């Protein structure tokens, strides 16, 4: 049974609604609003279904009249007639009120009365009956099977040859020809000549054929033995001196078995600035641009090397002959292709969408995401009337660009500075946790974000919760010294702007994070940045530890650090990180990833597809973009710049 069926315009005006179950009149409002927010406004219309709590919503777009048809039913039900019903209702409603839509336009939607209940109930009964009377799939008869097509002759096996030998002869047919050389070619010719001179009788046909096969097989075995003997004689003799088996342990000249010598961490150094002396070095190596505005996060920029032509070439039908350049036929053919005179169909867009899909994949967009994007654009444009002097290519490209910009625009903007100031009013530190796979640049970009926060006047405590990787604590300690050198306490009224909280290696990361947050609250730090160990998304024990750290400490922001170099791997990483956090969390409403930090963006040129893949699969914003090796190389995402780089040929 259907829960509801509603028809509304893309402007938000409800034209007609049917409610199939008893309940409040606004029972369909929340699911439809969720569909509009999560699918229609976010350009995620690749699939025609959407799940909201216990309901499944299926929808269909009418781009010619700007209408949306939505049907909702319980997720546990399997209603096979829903697709047919929504197609029939779409056709009946459009044909019945076509004149009001065409002649009156928007006034027809506002002042029109759409009495569609009787028609809908009739279509619903027809759809339900068609699903009931559908005949079950009949079994194939013997004449329709493949076995009936086999002849008796094909199933008879000749004497003197086993079935395994037959298969072996077929597989090694090419190798036999190469091994036997010219001798193998003479055997069938000789057998053929003998057969011509002495034709066998009809009754002894099988015996003569068996003798020939046996003779040919013996000759082939003889040639094989001769070839093997020649190969053995040509082989070089084995060396007399052989290497000794087994591996010897490597002995290091300056080795030391005591691992404590390599541990330079000290649990009593937390909060003591004497252990992190300031360094004197050239600030240009750490800052890069000295003319920048301190504390400002610049937008990501992209400059195209070549100016793309404004008008796209007209895609002509391959079956028609091409006109010569400069001729009247070519000019009139171009004008005919440019002037929009009909609504777009799926066949018109298939070739263009296929090229767009291949282009997106070459720009590092995940293959699955590229297919869904093109499917969403097709549903958005199907039935829409083309404008004057426009081509199919330009129309599809423009729609794809708008969809990509909409996808990169976050549903919820993450303003870290505003959130930090809000936490200050409540007299508590703002906690950010960084997670991701190995080697993506978590510690480096944590230092960049620390520098940006310090320049905006906030004090930072870095929690070294990567207790697994060798050198992780020392790396953060080096960043702490350099940040204190760039912003010494003398420039901030004697206040140390950044400190490191660490407890060495092999400790519980969740416990260290809890102690760091308590220490920051007592010492009056504004922000706590928690650095975690890199882990692969398939490592269940490490993902359990990460979920424990997030569930116990409840950070304000969970950032996933990902590389801009990856393609399909970005989707796999984000999906499995979110799934692991949900599965291993102890809370009833698990805490998932809140935002993305995209690193190594300066190494990919215009292959920026990872940004599309990450935002499409999670609907989470890209908060920061790392572009270089200095502390100032931190940018905010510019959606138009990324789309410009993505659509570059």
XYZ file of C-alpha atoms in Angstrom:
649
model
C 0.000 0.000 0.000
C 1.220 3.488 -0.831
C 1.759 6.019 1.930
C 1.386 9.038 -0.343
C 1.657 10.314 -3.902
C 2.272 13.997 -4.516
C 2.767 16.229 -7.547
C 4.452 19.606 -7.138
C 6.304 22.131 -9.249
C 10.017 22.816 -9.017
C 9.125 26.180 -7.531
C 7.661 24.414 -4.483
C 3.918 24.698 -5.256
C 1.978 21.502 -4.421
C -0.516 20.803 -7.221
C -2.075 17.553 -6.025
C -1.534 15.055 -3.191
C -2.908 11.625 -2.339
C -2.515 10.099 1.134
C -2.992 6.352 1.280
C -2.669 5.753 5.030
C -4.411 7.382 7.943
C -2.455 9.989 9.795
C -1.797 13.726 9.955
C -2.156 15.677 6.733
C 1.500 16.745 6.865
C 2.855 13.174 7.151
C 4.512 13.419 3.736
C 6.058 16.823 4.368
C 9.243 15.683 6.111
C 10.175 12.945 3.592
C 9.548 15.209 0.598
C 11.545 18.053 2.166
C 14.421 15.633 2.807
C 14.232 14.540 -0.839
C 14.400 18.145 -2.018
C 17.320 19.049 0.260
C 19.422 15.929 -0.244
C 18.722 15.037 -3.885
C 17.098 17.737 -5.991
C 19.021 20.729 -4.630
C 22.303 18.818 -4.386
C 22.134 17.506 -7.971
C 22.202 13.844 -6.880
C 19.466 12.582 -9.153
C 21.434 9.651 -10.565
C 19.048 7.184 -8.898
C 15.272 7.518 -8.974
C 14.839 6.355 -5.363
C 15.608 7.887 -1.976
C 15.379 6.391 1.520
C 14.180 8.468 4.462
C 13.851 6.670 7.811
C 11.319 3.848 7.216
C 10.109 5.138 3.834
C 11.309 4.667 0.280
C 10.599 7.542 -2.092
C 10.617 7.194 -5.868
C 10.432 10.271 -8.038
C 10.219 11.349 -11.668
C 11.043 14.743 -13.157
C 9.156 16.495 -15.956
C 11.628 19.070 -17.218
C 9.312 20.437 -19.897
C 6.681 21.682 -17.439
C 8.992 21.813 -14.368
C 7.044 19.191 -12.392
C 8.081 16.550 -9.847
C 6.131 13.318 -9.194
C 6.915 11.593 -5.874
C 5.514 8.362 -4.453
C 6.288 7.064 -0.944
C 5.828 3.620 0.587
C 7.236 1.523 3.430
C 10.792 0.305 2.916
C 9.975 -3.254 3.954
C 7.391 -3.629 1.162
C 8.297 -4.860 -2.298
C 5.919 -3.070 -4.665
C 6.730 -4.056 -8.221
C 4.125 -1.786 -9.787
C 5.475 1.540 -8.479
C 7.608 2.314 -11.555
C 4.701 1.630 -13.906
C 2.350 3.674 -11.737
C 4.562 6.748 -11.640
C 5.062 6.609 -15.432
C 1.317 6.263 -16.069
C 0.434 9.087 -13.667
C 3.075 11.315 -15.226
C 1.704 10.738 -18.724
C -1.970 11.083 -17.720
C -1.476 14.241 -15.621
C 0.660 15.945 -18.284
C -1.746 15.157 -21.106
C -4.821 16.200 -19.125
C -3.501 19.623 -18.071
C -1.160 20.338 -20.987
C -3.156 23.363 -22.162
C -3.067 25.031 -18.760
C 0.695 24.591 -18.529
C 1.430 25.785 -22.068
C -0.912 28.769 -22.388
C -1.265 30.040 -18.837
C 2.218 29.200 -17.544
C 2.788 30.139 -13.908
C -0.732 31.541 -13.599
C -2.081 28.166 -14.603
C -0.231 26.564 -11.704
C -1.432 29.170 -9.212
C -5.075 29.431 -10.286
C -5.592 25.944 -11.702
C -7.785 23.320 -10.032
C -6.346 19.845 -10.453
C -9.067 17.264 -9.780
C -7.029 14.129 -10.364
C -8.220 11.721 -7.668
C -10.498 9.537 -9.824
C -7.890 9.233 -12.560
C -5.212 8.325 -10.039
C -7.303 5.634 -8.352
C -8.085 4.130 -11.756
C -4.383 4.035 -12.682
C -3.524 2.595 -9.253
C -6.032 -0.270 -9.670
C -4.691 -1.027 -13.141
C -1.103 -1.104 -11.883
C -1.974 -3.387 -8.965
C -3.943 -5.793 -11.184
C -1.166 -5.910 -13.777
C 1.293 -7.008 -11.106
C -1.079 -9.739 -9.866
C -1.948 -11.277 -13.238
C 1.626 -11.382 -14.372
C 2.259 -14.982 -15.398
C 5.133 -16.828 -13.751
C 8.173 -17.529 -15.841
C 7.668 -20.841 -17.677
C 10.360 -23.476 -17.807
C 12.163 -24.060 -21.068
C 11.155 -27.033 -23.159
C 13.660 -29.575 -24.399
C 13.525 -28.100 -27.909
C 14.511 -24.655 -26.506
C 17.519 -25.969 -24.591
C 21.055 -26.104 -25.913
C 21.214 -29.853 -25.471
C 18.577 -30.371 -28.145
C 20.769 -28.571 -30.674
C 23.594 -31.085 -30.313
C 23.765 -33.845 -32.908
C 24.447 -37.496 -32.252
C 27.665 -37.292 -34.257
C 29.092 -34.571 -31.993
C 28.540 -36.758 -28.917
C 30.254 -39.894 -30.337
C 33.841 -40.389 -29.190
C 36.363 -42.034 -31.465
C 38.243 -45.083 -30.255
C 41.880 -44.771 -29.330
C 41.633 -41.243 -27.993
C 40.501 -40.234 -24.554
C 38.432 -37.071 -23.928
C 41.244 -35.567 -21.835
C 43.669 -36.055 -24.684
C 41.260 -34.278 -27.001
C 41.153 -31.235 -24.775
C 44.901 -31.357 -24.372
C 45.427 -31.486 -28.118
C 43.155 -28.448 -28.569
C 45.015 -26.408 -25.946
C 48.465 -27.345 -27.281
C 47.538 -26.992 -30.924
C 49.585 -23.852 -31.414
C 52.591 -25.217 -29.504
C 52.604 -28.398 -31.587
C 52.745 -26.402 -34.775
C 55.712 -24.380 -33.539
C 57.581 -27.439 -32.206
C 57.165 -29.695 -35.231
C 58.019 -27.008 -37.801
C 57.992 -28.105 -41.423
C 57.839 -31.799 -40.512
C 54.377 -31.405 -38.993
C 53.133 -29.793 -42.197
C 54.213 -32.780 -44.312
C 52.316 -35.326 -42.231
C 48.741 -34.286 -43.143
C 49.686 -33.801 -46.791
C 51.139 -37.314 -46.944
C 48.093 -38.777 -45.271
C 45.869 -36.955 -47.745
C 47.793 -38.304 -50.731
C 47.572 -41.850 -49.370
C 43.857 -41.432 -48.902
C 43.461 -40.307 -52.529
C 45.429 -43.256 -53.929
C 43.835 -45.946 -51.765
C 40.341 -44.852 -50.775
C 39.077 -46.948 -47.850
C 35.847 -48.847 -47.909
C 32.761 -47.500 -46.212
C 32.687 -50.250 -43.602
C 36.340 -49.834 -42.642
C 36.267 -46.047 -42.523
C 36.593 -45.792 -38.769
C 39.478 -48.270 -38.550
C 41.493 -46.473 -41.258
C 40.935 -43.087 -39.548
C 42.084 -44.478 -36.222
C 45.293 -45.829 -37.741
C 46.106 -42.469 -39.305
C 45.557 -40.678 -36.003
C 47.776 -43.160 -34.170
C 50.504 -42.783 -36.803
C 50.370 -39.007 -36.583
C 50.499 -39.092 -32.790
C 53.573 -41.348 -32.803
C 55.368 -39.041 -35.184
C 54.594 -36.000 -33.040
C 55.907 -37.751 -29.927
C 59.065 -38.679 -31.795
C 59.636 -35.071 -32.830
C 59.030 -33.905 -29.248
C 61.678 -36.283 -27.891
C 64.192 -35.115 -30.490
C 63.523 -31.466 -29.641
C 63.803 -32.076 -25.891
C 67.106 -33.857 -26.356
C 68.482 -30.956 -28.383
C 67.406 -28.442 -25.783
C 69.073 -30.418 -22.991
C 72.355 -30.599 -24.900
C 72.334 -26.857 -25.555
C 71.853 -25.937 -21.913
C 74.868 -24.562 -20.127
C 76.352 -26.723 -17.367
C 75.530 -25.852 -13.799
C 78.169 -23.894 -11.953
C 80.211 -25.898 -9.522
C 80.082 -23.317 -6.761
C 76.568 -22.681 -5.501
C 75.448 -20.059 -3.073
C 74.810 -21.170 0.432
C 71.154 -21.456 1.316
C 69.585 -19.357 4.044
C 69.898 -15.714 5.095
C 72.486 -14.287 7.374
C 71.447 -11.634 9.907
C 72.649 -8.148 9.014
C 74.897 -6.572 11.614
C 74.747 -2.781 11.868
C 77.981 -1.014 12.699
C 76.385 1.518 15.068
C 73.508 -0.695 16.173
C 71.999 -0.554 19.634
C 69.450 -3.043 20.901
C 68.211 -0.692 23.600
C 65.085 1.004 22.132
C 64.904 3.465 25.012
C 67.885 5.320 23.601
C 65.796 6.278 20.560
C 62.863 7.590 22.632
C 63.443 11.316 23.133
C 59.990 11.957 24.582
C 59.561 12.920 28.215
C 56.205 12.922 29.956
C 57.297 15.689 32.340
C 57.945 18.188 29.522
C 54.287 19.010 28.821
C 53.664 22.711 29.208
C 57.358 23.527 29.806
C 58.670 25.929 27.171
C 62.315 25.260 28.107
C 62.201 21.885 26.351
C 61.149 23.611 23.106
C 63.741 26.363 22.658
C 63.129 28.884 19.925
C 65.035 28.549 16.702
C 66.693 31.216 14.607
C 66.176 30.611 10.886
C 64.964 32.397 7.786
C 61.178 32.891 8.078
C 60.851 32.938 4.295
C 61.380 29.177 4.205
C 58.362 28.676 6.458
C 56.099 31.484 5.278
C 56.761 31.831 1.563
C 54.681 34.940 0.825
C 55.582 37.813 3.149
C 53.149 40.268 1.513
C 50.054 38.337 2.484
C 47.452 39.484 4.996
C 48.063 37.701 8.331
C 45.291 35.387 9.460
C 43.449 35.392 6.142
C 42.542 32.122 4.433
C 42.755 32.760 0.702
C 40.523 31.018 -1.814
C 41.870 28.375 -4.120
C 42.692 29.811 -7.540
C 43.029 28.217 -10.936
C 44.149 29.954 -14.106
C 43.526 28.272 -17.435
C 46.439 28.280 -19.827
C 44.237 28.496 -22.895
C 40.985 30.326 -23.435
C 38.317 27.882 -24.421
C 36.043 28.806 -27.319
C 32.684 30.158 -26.308
C 30.728 28.241 -28.944
C 30.965 24.472 -29.126
C 31.089 22.592 -32.380
C 27.822 21.187 -33.599
C 27.641 17.411 -33.346
C 26.252 16.203 -36.655
C 24.720 12.853 -37.376
C 27.353 10.361 -38.556
C 24.953 8.900 -41.119
C 24.716 12.226 -43.004
C 27.565 13.341 -45.300
C 29.694 16.144 -43.937
C 29.498 19.475 -45.712
C 32.603 21.211 -46.999
C 34.106 24.029 -45.002
C 33.049 27.456 -46.194
C 30.156 26.154 -48.336
C 26.531 27.156 -48.081
C 25.593 23.637 -47.065
C 27.879 23.787 -44.029
C 26.599 27.231 -43.015
C 22.934 26.287 -43.241
C 23.647 22.944 -41.564
C 25.298 24.787 -38.685
C 22.351 27.155 -38.309
C 19.971 24.227 -38.405
C 21.884 22.489 -35.640
C 22.174 25.643 -33.556
C 18.566 26.758 -33.524
C 16.636 24.947 -30.811
C 13.382 23.615 -32.177
C 12.603 20.482 -30.146
C 12.840 19.030 -26.679
C 15.864 16.981 -25.709
C 15.620 13.204 -25.704
C 17.879 10.609 -24.155
C 19.115 9.523 -27.585
C 20.257 13.088 -28.343
C 22.356 13.229 -25.186
C 23.803 9.699 -25.099
C 26.890 10.398 -27.213
C 27.642 13.671 -25.420
C 27.144 12.128 -21.980
C 29.449 9.231 -22.866
C 32.215 11.686 -23.759
C 31.550 13.685 -20.592
C 31.769 10.524 -18.503
C 35.110 9.550 -20.045
C 36.365 13.102 -19.517
C 35.427 13.047 -15.829
C 37.149 9.699 -15.321
C 40.351 11.021 -16.933
C 40.216 13.939 -14.461
C 40.368 11.484 -11.525
C 36.643 11.335 -10.749
C 35.663 7.889 -9.500
C 34.018 5.832 -12.253
C 30.878 5.153 -10.220
C 30.495 8.840 -9.369
C 31.002 9.863 -13.016
C 28.204 7.526 -14.128
C 25.824 8.887 -11.480
C 26.657 12.499 -12.399
C 25.913 11.912 -16.077
C 22.703 10.065 -15.193
C 21.623 12.980 -13.008
C 22.271 15.473 -15.823
C 20.327 13.289 -18.263
C 17.283 13.211 -15.976
C 17.576 16.942 -15.431
C 17.589 17.749 -19.162
C 15.344 15.042 -20.608
C 12.239 16.656 -22.090
C 13.579 20.183 -21.716
C 13.235 22.477 -24.742
C 16.581 23.789 -25.952
C 17.130 27.514 -26.206
C 17.744 29.373 -29.428
C 21.227 29.073 -30.966
C 22.383 26.392 -28.547
C 23.819 22.949 -29.176
C 23.343 19.686 -27.351
C 26.997 19.720 -26.296
C 26.872 23.220 -24.825
C 23.571 22.499 -23.062
C 24.840 19.299 -21.469
C 28.161 20.887 -20.518
C 26.450 23.873 -18.904
C 24.129 21.608 -16.923
C 27.071 19.464 -15.790
C 29.014 22.538 -14.655
C 26.050 23.776 -12.621
C 25.654 20.347 -11.040
C 29.338 20.155 -10.097
C 29.303 23.620 -8.513
C 26.189 22.687 -6.554
C 27.802 19.472 -5.320
C 30.916 21.289 -4.103
C 28.822 23.856 -2.247
C 28.438 22.388 1.267
C 25.059 21.797 2.862
C 26.488 23.145 6.130
C 29.354 25.595 6.081
C 32.103 24.923 8.627
C 33.311 28.250 10.051
C 35.998 27.234 12.511
C 36.815 30.757 13.728
C 33.186 31.433 14.650
C 32.923 28.064 16.399
C 36.135 28.715 18.374
C 34.799 32.073 19.575
C 31.545 30.387 20.587
C 33.544 27.829 22.614
C 35.466 30.700 24.280
C 32.207 32.167 25.548
C 31.452 28.843 27.207
C 34.989 28.747 28.716
C 36.033 25.481 27.098
C 38.535 24.539 24.385
C 37.453 23.786 20.836
C 38.579 20.224 19.956
C 39.438 19.082 16.421
C 40.405 15.471 15.602
C 42.343 14.569 12.448
C 42.052 11.082 10.945
C 43.016 9.414 7.678
C 45.150 6.754 6.054
C 48.939 6.576 6.207
C 51.057 9.255 4.595
C 48.364 11.703 3.513
C 49.834 14.642 5.469
C 47.875 14.821 8.728
C 50.701 16.204 10.870
C 51.865 18.701 8.241
C 48.407 20.141 7.631
C 47.742 20.168 11.378
C 50.747 22.484 11.680
C 49.389 24.703 8.875
C 46.010 24.980 10.607
C 47.813 25.747 13.889
C 49.664 28.617 12.199
C 46.398 29.971 10.762
C 44.710 29.843 14.184
C 47.674 31.536 15.882
C 47.588 34.382 13.373
C 43.913 34.879 14.239
C 44.817 35.237 17.919
C 43.939 31.791 19.282
C 46.239 29.666 21.423
C 46.686 26.047 20.326
C 47.516 22.824 22.181
C 48.660 19.969 19.948
C 47.878 16.494 21.318
C 50.362 13.906 20.047
C 48.066 10.867 19.893
C 50.045 9.130 17.149
C 51.836 6.755 19.506
C 52.615 4.185 16.825
C 54.647 5.791 14.021
C 58.318 6.300 14.784
C 59.202 9.995 14.774
C 55.616 11.254 15.026
C 56.172 13.027 18.349
C 59.496 14.486 17.176
C 57.830 15.826 14.025
C 55.187 17.664 16.052
C 57.856 18.941 18.444
C 59.773 20.433 15.501
C 56.619 22.147 14.228
C 55.962 23.492 17.721
C 59.455 25.035 17.936
C 59.135 26.680 14.544
C 55.655 28.037 15.232
C 56.883 29.516 18.508
C 59.805 31.057 16.603
C 57.424 32.694 14.121
C 55.109 33.881 16.913
C 57.253 34.320 20.036
C 55.582 34.970 23.403
C 56.947 38.547 23.351
C 54.633 39.363 20.436
C 51.568 38.092 22.351
C 52.021 39.628 25.778
C 54.213 36.826 27.123
C 51.693 34.117 26.245
C 52.939 30.937 24.558
C 50.647 30.463 21.572
C 51.321 26.807 20.803
C 52.369 23.896 22.990
C 52.730 20.147 22.567
C 51.123 17.600 24.857
C 52.707 14.155 24.517
C 53.206 11.008 26.569
C 55.624 9.116 24.350
C 54.978 5.970 22.343
C 52.936 2.840 22.940
C 50.262 4.577 25.055
C 46.483 4.627 24.683
C 45.578 7.400 22.212
C 42.101 7.962 23.676
C 43.568 8.472 27.166
C 46.193 10.950 25.913
C 43.487 12.955 24.093
C 41.358 13.075 27.245
C 44.287 14.285 29.343
C 45.185 16.901 26.706
C 41.640 18.304 26.661
C 41.604 18.505 30.481
C 45.027 20.196 30.451
C 43.846 22.726 27.843
C 40.765 23.538 29.916
C 42.865 24.161 33.036
C 45.526 26.205 31.211
C 43.088 28.282 29.172
C 43.940 27.101 25.643
C 41.451 28.034 22.930
C 41.883 25.079 20.539
C 43.035 21.465 20.907
C 44.237 19.750 17.716
C 44.370 15.953 18.126
C 46.775 14.151 15.809
C 46.008 10.445 15.321
C 47.962 7.607 13.739
C 47.448 6.790 10.088
C 45.446 3.625 9.503
C 44.032 1.767 6.537
C 40.273 1.633 6.234
C 40.246 -2.181 6.324
C 42.171 -2.488 9.621
C 39.422 -3.362 12.100
C 41.446 -3.060 15.374
C 42.801 0.388 14.492
C 39.390 1.605 13.309
C 37.921 0.406 16.609
C 40.550 2.436 18.487
C 39.725 5.533 16.419
C 36.003 5.131 17.081
C 36.785 4.807 20.796
C 38.864 8.012 20.765
C 36.054 9.967 19.099
C 33.280 8.467 21.239
C 35.111 9.071 24.533
C 36.327 12.626 23.867
C 33.401 13.907 21.706
C 35.397 16.432 19.620
C 33.673 19.443 18.108
C 34.997 18.686 14.628
C 36.178 15.415 13.022
C 38.239 16.074 9.888
C 39.170 13.390 7.383
C 42.511 14.113 5.702
C 42.644 12.791 2.138
C 44.953 13.143 -0.827
C 43.966 14.853 -4.040
C 45.955 12.193 -5.916
C 43.494 9.350 -5.396
C 40.528 8.477 -7.604
C 38.347 5.482 -6.803
C 40.282 4.967 -3.569
C 38.833 8.194 -2.136
C 35.321 6.748 -2.248
C 36.430 3.505 -0.613
C 38.314 5.316 2.154
C 35.509 7.680 3.099
C 32.770 5.065 2.957
C 34.686 2.593 5.109
C 35.855 5.245 7.608
C 32.278 6.402 8.112
C 31.022 2.822 8.334
C 33.710 1.881 10.862
C 32.951 4.916 13.019
C 29.259 4.007 12.965
C 29.783 0.298 13.660
C 32.345 0.633 16.458
C 30.806 3.623 18.212
C 29.280 3.082 21.624
C 26.787 5.945 21.278
C 23.240 5.516 20.002
C 23.792 8.260 17.420
C 27.381 7.662 16.252
C 29.696 10.532 15.430
C 30.821 10.506 11.807
C 33.160 12.630 9.695
C 32.238 16.334 9.707
C 34.578 17.711 7.045
C 37.455 17.004 4.682
C 41.005 18.345 4.413
C 42.253 17.861 0.840
C 46.061 17.703 0.733
C 48.723 17.760 -2.020
C 46.453 19.766 -4.291
C 49.416 21.415 -6.016
C 50.633 18.072 -7.433
C 47.663 17.232 -9.667
C 47.445 20.147 -12.153
C 43.848 19.954 -13.483
C 43.034 16.389 -12.342
C 40.886 17.601 -9.451
C 38.296 14.812 -9.541
C 39.027 13.635 -5.997
C 37.293 16.755 -4.653
C 34.123 15.811 -6.546
C 34.260 12.173 -5.443
C 34.743 13.006 -1.747
C 31.985 15.608 -1.517
C 29.536 13.559 -3.590
C 29.877 10.381 -1.547
C 29.637 12.017 1.904
C 27.866 15.379 1.363
C 30.530 16.842 3.675
C 32.340 20.108 2.905
C 36.021 20.443 2.078
C 37.124 22.746 4.905
C 40.797 23.216 3.989
C 42.956 22.598 0.919
C 46.708 22.059 1.307
C 48.757 23.278 -1.652
C 52.457 23.481 -0.719
C 55.276 23.050 1.777
C 55.058 26.262 3.821
C 52.781 27.216 6.698
C 50.952 29.737 4.504
C 49.984 27.163 1.862
C 46.482 26.641 3.202
C 43.448 27.559 1.113
C 39.680 27.391 1.245
C 37.856 25.579 -1.530
C 36.683 27.657 -4.487
C 34.008 25.600 -6.233
C 34.118 27.553 -9.497
C 37.912 27.239 -9.738
C 37.741 23.467 -9.224
C 34.980 23.064 -11.832
C 36.922 25.224 -14.292
C 39.951 22.964 -13.898
C 37.771 19.865 -14.163
C 36.049 20.899 -17.398
C 39.280 21.935 -19.093
C 39.914 19.812 -22.171
